[in-house]
mmCIF file of C-alpha atoms in Angstrom:
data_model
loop_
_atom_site.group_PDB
_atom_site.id
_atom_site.type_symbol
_atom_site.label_atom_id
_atom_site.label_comp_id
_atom_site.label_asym_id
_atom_site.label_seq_id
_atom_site.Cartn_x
_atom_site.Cartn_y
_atom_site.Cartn_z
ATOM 1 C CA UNK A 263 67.064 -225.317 -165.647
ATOM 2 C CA UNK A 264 67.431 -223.737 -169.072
ATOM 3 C CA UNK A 265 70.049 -225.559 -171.396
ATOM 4 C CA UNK A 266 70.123 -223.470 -174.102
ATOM 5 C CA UNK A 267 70.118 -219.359 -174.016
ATOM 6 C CA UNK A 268 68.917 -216.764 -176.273
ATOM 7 C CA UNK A 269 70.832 -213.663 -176.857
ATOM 8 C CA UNK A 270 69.745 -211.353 -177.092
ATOM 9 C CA UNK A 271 66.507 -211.090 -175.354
ATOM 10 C CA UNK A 272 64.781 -208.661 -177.135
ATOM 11 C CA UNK A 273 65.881 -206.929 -181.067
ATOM 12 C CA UNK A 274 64.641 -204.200 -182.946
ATOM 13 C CA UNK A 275 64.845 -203.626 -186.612
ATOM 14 C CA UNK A 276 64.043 -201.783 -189.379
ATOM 15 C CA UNK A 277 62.393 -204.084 -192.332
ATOM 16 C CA UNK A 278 65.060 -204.942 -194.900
ATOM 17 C CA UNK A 279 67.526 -204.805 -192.572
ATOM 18 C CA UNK A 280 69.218 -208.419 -191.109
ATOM 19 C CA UNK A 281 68.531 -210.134 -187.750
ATOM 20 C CA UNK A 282 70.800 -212.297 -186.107
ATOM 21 C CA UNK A 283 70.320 -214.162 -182.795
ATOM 22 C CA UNK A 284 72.623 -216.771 -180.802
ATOM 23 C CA UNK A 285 71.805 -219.773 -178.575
ATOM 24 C CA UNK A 286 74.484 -220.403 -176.227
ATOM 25 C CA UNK A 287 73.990 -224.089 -174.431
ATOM 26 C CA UNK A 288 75.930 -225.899 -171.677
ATOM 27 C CA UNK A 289 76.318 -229.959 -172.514
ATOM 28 C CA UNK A 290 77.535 -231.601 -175.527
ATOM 29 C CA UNK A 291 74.363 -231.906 -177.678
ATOM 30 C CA UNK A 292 73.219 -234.236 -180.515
ATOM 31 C CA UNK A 293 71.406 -231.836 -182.329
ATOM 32 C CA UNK A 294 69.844 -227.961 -181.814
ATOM 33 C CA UNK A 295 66.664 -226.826 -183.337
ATOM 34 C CA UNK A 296 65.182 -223.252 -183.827
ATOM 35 C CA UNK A 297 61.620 -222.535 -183.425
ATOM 36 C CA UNK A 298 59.333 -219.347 -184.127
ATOM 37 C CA UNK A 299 56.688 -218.557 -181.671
ATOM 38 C CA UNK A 300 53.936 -215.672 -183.193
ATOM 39 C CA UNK A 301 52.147 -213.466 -180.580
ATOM 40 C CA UNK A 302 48.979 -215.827 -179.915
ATOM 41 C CA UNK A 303 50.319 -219.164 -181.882
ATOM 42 C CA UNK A 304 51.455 -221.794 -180.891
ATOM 43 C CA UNK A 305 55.515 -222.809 -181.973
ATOM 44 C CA UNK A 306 56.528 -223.188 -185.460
ATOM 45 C CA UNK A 307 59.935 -225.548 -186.030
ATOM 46 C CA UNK A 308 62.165 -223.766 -188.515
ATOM 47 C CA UNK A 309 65.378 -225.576 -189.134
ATOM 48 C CA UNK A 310 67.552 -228.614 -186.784
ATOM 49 C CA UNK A 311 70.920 -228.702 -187.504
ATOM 50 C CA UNK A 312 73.255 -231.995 -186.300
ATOM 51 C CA UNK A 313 75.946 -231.934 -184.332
ATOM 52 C CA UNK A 314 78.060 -232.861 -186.794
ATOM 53 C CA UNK A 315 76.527 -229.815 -188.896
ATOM 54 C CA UNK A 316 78.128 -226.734 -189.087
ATOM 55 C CA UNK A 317 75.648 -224.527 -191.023
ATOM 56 C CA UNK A 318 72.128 -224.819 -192.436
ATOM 57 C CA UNK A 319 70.411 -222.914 -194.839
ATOM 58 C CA UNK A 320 66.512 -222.512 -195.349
ATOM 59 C CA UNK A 321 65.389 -220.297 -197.311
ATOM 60 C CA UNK A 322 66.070 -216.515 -195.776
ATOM 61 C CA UNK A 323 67.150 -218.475 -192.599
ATOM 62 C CA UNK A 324 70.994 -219.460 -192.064
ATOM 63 C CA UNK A 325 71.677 -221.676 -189.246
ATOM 64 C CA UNK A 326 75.162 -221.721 -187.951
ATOM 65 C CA UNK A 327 76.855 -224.129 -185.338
ATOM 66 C CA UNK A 328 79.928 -224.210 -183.074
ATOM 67 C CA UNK A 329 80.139 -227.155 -181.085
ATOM 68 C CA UNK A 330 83.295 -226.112 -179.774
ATOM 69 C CA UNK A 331 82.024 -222.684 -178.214
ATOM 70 C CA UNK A 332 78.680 -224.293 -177.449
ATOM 71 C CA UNK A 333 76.358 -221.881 -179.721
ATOM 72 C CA UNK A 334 74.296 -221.454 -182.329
ATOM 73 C CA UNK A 335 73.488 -218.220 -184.002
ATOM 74 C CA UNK A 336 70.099 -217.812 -186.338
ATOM 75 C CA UNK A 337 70.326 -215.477 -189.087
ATOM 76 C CA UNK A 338 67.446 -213.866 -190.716
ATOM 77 C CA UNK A 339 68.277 -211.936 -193.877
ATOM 78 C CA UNK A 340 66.343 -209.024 -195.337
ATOM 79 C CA UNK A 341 63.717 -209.195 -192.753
ATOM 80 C CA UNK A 342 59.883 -208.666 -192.945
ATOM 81 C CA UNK A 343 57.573 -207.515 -190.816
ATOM 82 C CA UNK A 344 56.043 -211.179 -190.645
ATOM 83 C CA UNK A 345 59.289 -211.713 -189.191
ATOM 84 C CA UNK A 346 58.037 -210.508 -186.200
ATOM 85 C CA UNK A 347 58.083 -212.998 -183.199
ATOM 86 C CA UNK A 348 60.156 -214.993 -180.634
ATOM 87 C CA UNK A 349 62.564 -217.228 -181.444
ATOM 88 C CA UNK A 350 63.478 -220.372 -179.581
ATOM 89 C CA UNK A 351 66.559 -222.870 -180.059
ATOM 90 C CA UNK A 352 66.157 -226.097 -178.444
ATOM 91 C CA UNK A 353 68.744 -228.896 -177.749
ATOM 92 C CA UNK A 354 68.755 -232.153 -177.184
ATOM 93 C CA UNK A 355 71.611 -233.972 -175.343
ATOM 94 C CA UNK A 356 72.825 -238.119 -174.583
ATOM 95 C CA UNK A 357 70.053 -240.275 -174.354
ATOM 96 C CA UNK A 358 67.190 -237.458 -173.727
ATOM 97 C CA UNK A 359 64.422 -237.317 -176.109
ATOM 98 C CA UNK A 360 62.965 -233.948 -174.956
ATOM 99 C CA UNK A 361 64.136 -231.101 -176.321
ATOM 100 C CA UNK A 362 64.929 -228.394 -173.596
ATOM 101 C CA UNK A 363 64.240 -224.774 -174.916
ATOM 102 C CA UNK A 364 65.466 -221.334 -173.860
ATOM 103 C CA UNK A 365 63.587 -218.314 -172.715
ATOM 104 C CA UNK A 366 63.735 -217.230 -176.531
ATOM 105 C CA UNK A 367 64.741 -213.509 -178.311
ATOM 106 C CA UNK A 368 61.811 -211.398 -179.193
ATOM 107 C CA UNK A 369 62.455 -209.889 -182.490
ATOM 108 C CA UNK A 370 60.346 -206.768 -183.498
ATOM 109 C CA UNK A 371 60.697 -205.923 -187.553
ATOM 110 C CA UNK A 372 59.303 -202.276 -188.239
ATOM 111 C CA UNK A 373 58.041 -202.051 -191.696
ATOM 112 C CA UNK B 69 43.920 -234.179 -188.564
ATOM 113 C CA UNK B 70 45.583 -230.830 -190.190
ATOM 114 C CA UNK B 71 47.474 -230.138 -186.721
ATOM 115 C CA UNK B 72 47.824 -230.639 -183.104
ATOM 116 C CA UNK B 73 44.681 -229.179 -181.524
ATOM 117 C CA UNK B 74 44.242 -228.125 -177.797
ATOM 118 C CA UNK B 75 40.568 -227.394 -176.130
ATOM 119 C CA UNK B 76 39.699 -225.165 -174.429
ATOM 120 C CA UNK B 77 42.084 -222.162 -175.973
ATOM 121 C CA UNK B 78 41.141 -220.330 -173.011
ATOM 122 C CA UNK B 79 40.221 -221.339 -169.429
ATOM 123 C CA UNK B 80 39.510 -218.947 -166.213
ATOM 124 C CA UNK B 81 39.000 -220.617 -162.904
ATOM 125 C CA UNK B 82 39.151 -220.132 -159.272
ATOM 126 C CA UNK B 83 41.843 -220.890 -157.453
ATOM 127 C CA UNK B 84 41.194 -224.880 -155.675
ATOM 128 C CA UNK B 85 39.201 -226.123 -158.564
ATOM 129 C CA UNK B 86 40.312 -228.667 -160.898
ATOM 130 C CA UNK B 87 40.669 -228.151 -164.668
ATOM 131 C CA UNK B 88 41.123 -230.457 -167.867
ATOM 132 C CA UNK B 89 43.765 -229.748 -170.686
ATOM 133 C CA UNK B 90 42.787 -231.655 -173.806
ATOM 134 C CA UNK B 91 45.079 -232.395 -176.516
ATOM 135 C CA UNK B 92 44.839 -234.335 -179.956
ATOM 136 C CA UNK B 93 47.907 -234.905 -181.512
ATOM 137 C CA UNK B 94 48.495 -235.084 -184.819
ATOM 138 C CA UNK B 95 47.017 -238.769 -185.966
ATOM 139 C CA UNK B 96 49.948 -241.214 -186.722
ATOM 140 C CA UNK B 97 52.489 -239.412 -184.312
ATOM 141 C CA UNK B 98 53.684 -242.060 -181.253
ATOM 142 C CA UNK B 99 55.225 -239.266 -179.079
ATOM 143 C CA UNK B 100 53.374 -236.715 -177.521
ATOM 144 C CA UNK B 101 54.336 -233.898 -174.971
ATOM 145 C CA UNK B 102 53.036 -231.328 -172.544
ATOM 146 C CA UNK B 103 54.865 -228.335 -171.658
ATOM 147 C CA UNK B 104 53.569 -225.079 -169.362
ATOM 148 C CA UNK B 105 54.812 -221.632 -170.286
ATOM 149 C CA UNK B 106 54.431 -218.660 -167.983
ATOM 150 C CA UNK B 107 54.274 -214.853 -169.450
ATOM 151 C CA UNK B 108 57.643 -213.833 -171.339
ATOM 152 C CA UNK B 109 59.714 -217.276 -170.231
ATOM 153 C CA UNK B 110 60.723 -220.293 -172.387
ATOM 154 C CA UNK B 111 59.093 -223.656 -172.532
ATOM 155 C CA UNK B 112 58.929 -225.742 -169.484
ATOM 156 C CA UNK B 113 58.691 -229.763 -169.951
ATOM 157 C CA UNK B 114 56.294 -231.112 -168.098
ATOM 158 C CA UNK B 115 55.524 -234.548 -169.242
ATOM 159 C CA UNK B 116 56.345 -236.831 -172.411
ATOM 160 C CA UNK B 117 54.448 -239.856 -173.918
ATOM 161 C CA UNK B 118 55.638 -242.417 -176.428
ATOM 162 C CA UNK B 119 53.407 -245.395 -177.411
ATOM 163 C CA UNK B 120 52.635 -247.625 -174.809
ATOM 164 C CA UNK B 121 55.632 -247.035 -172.816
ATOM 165 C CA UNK B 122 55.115 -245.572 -169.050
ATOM 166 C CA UNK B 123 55.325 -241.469 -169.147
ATOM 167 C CA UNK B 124 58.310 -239.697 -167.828
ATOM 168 C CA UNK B 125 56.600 -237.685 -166.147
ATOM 169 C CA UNK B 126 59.939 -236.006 -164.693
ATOM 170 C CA UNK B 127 58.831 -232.399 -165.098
ATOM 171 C CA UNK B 128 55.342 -232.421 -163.509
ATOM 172 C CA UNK B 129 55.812 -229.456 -160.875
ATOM 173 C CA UNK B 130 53.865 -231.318 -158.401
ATOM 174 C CA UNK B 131 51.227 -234.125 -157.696
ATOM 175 C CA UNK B 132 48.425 -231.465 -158.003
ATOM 176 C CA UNK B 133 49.755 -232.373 -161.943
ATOM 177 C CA UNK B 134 48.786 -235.222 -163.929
ATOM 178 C CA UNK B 135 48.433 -236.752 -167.295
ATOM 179 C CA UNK B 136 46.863 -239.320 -169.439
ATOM 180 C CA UNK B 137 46.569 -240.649 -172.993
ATOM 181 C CA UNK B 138 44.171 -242.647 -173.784
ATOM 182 C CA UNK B 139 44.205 -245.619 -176.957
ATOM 183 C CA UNK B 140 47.934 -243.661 -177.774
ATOM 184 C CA UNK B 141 45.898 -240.917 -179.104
ATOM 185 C CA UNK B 142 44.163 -238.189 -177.321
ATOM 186 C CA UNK B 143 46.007 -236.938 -173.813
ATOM 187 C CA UNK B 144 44.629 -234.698 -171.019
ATOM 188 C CA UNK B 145 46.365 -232.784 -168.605
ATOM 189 C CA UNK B 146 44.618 -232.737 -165.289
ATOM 190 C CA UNK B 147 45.437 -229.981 -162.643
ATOM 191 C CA UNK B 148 43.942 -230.248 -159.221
ATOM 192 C CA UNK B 149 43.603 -227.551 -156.386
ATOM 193 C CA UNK B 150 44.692 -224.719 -158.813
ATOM 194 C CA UNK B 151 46.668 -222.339 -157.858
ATOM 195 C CA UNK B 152 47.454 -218.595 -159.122
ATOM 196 C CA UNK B 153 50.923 -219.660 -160.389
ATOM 197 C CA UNK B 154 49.691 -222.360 -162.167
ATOM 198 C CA UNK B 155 48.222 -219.627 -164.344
ATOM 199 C CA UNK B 156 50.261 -220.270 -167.753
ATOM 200 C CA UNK B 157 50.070 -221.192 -171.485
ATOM 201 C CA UNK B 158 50.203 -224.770 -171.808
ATOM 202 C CA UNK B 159 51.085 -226.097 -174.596
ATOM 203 C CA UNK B 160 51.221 -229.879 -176.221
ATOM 204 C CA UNK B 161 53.212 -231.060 -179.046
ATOM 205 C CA UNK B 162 53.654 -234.373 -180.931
ATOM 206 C CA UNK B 163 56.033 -236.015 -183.233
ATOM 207 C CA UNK B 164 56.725 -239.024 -185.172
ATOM 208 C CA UNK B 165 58.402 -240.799 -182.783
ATOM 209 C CA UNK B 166 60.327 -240.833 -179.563
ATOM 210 C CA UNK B 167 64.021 -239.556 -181.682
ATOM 211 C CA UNK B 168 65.183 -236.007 -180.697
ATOM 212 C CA UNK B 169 65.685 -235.216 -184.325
ATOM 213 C CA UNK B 170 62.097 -235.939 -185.184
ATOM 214 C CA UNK B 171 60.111 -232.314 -185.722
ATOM 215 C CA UNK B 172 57.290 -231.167 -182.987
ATOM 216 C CA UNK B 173 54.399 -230.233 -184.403
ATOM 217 C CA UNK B 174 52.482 -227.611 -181.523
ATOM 218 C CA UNK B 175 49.311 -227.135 -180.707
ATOM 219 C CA UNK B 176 48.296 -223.631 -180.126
ATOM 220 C CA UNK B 177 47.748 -223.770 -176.520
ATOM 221 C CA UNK B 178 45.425 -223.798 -173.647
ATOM 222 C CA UNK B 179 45.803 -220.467 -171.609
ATOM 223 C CA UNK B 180 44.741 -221.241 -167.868
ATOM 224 C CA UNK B 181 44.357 -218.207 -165.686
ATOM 225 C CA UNK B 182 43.538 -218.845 -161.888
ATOM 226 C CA UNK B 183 41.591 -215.993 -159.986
#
């Protein structure tokens, strides 16, 4: 079964514009990671942030965590149209060692 | 190596014929994975590798599924009796080592359709 959940599952934008997409997750984790997946390639990892993290910043990408609600949200600011692809979060809980990964959002940018 | 690669990128078959999923991970990295992903769904864990520890091979759908890795390096993914619904992207990834924190690094896939 899925562990963590992307929300939504499919956004449309206008280039420029900002794109923001949550994870929402069911155990305690140890850390959550965000992937990019572009039509044809295989996954790209993008940022992990700790448990103990509450935000992350990479470049145009800000990472954001809420143990207490159980979610992550992924914000892209001033998008491109390279932007365009699904996004994944992963978690990993306890002892495990394999990430477990949503169904993922599907973000279209429109340049 | 520059990245995880998979062979073949594509592979038709007929349904009740075996097929071989190659993967070479990226050369240093102990932990290696295989997961399956079907049209518009997330990743689905199918088996994991680390070193020369046994494989938890706690996702495999069924014993039609199995895995190998040979010398901790290259690792195929064997399929026997095909089915259609085994028709998916599969997709292997490797890392450092066994830590959850540690980066995968993905290949980009092996897409298996069975007639």
């Amino acid at each position: 079964s899925q562990q963590g959940e992307e929300d939504p599952q499919a956004l449309s934008i206008q280039e420029g514009e900002n794109a923001t997409m949550n994870c929402s997750y069911k155990t305690s984790i140890n850390n959550l990671q965000w992937y990019r997946q572009n039509s044809g390639r295989g996954l790209v990892h993008l940022i992990l942030i700790r448990s103990n993290e509450r935000e992350k910043h990479s470049g145009r990408l800000r990472v954001t965590l809420d143990t207490s609600k159980k979610s992550s949200s992924l914000l892209i600011t001033a998008s491109r149209a390279a932007d365009t692809a699904s996004y994944f979060c992963a978690t990993a809980s306890g002892g495990s060692y394999i990430p477990t990964f949503g169904r993922g959002t599907s973000l279209i940018v429109h340049p | 190596g520059a990245g995880v690669s998979q062979s073949p990128s594509n592979k038709v078959t007929e349904k009740g014929k075996d097929v071989e999923l190659r993967c070479d991970p990226i050369s240093g990295h102990t932990a290696l994975y295989w997961y399956r992903q079907s049209l518009g769904q997330g990743l689905e864990f199918l088996i994991y590798f680390q070193g020369n520890s046994a494989p938890d091979k706690s996702g495999l759908p069924s014993d039609r599924f199995s895995a190998e890795r040979t010398g901790g390096s290259v690792s195929t993914l064997t399929i026997q009796r095909t089915q259609q619904e085994d028709s998916a992207v599969y997709l292997c990834a490797s890392s450092l080592s066994r830590s959850s924190y540690n980066e995968q690094f993905f290949g980009p896939g092996t897409r298996l359709t069975v007639l």
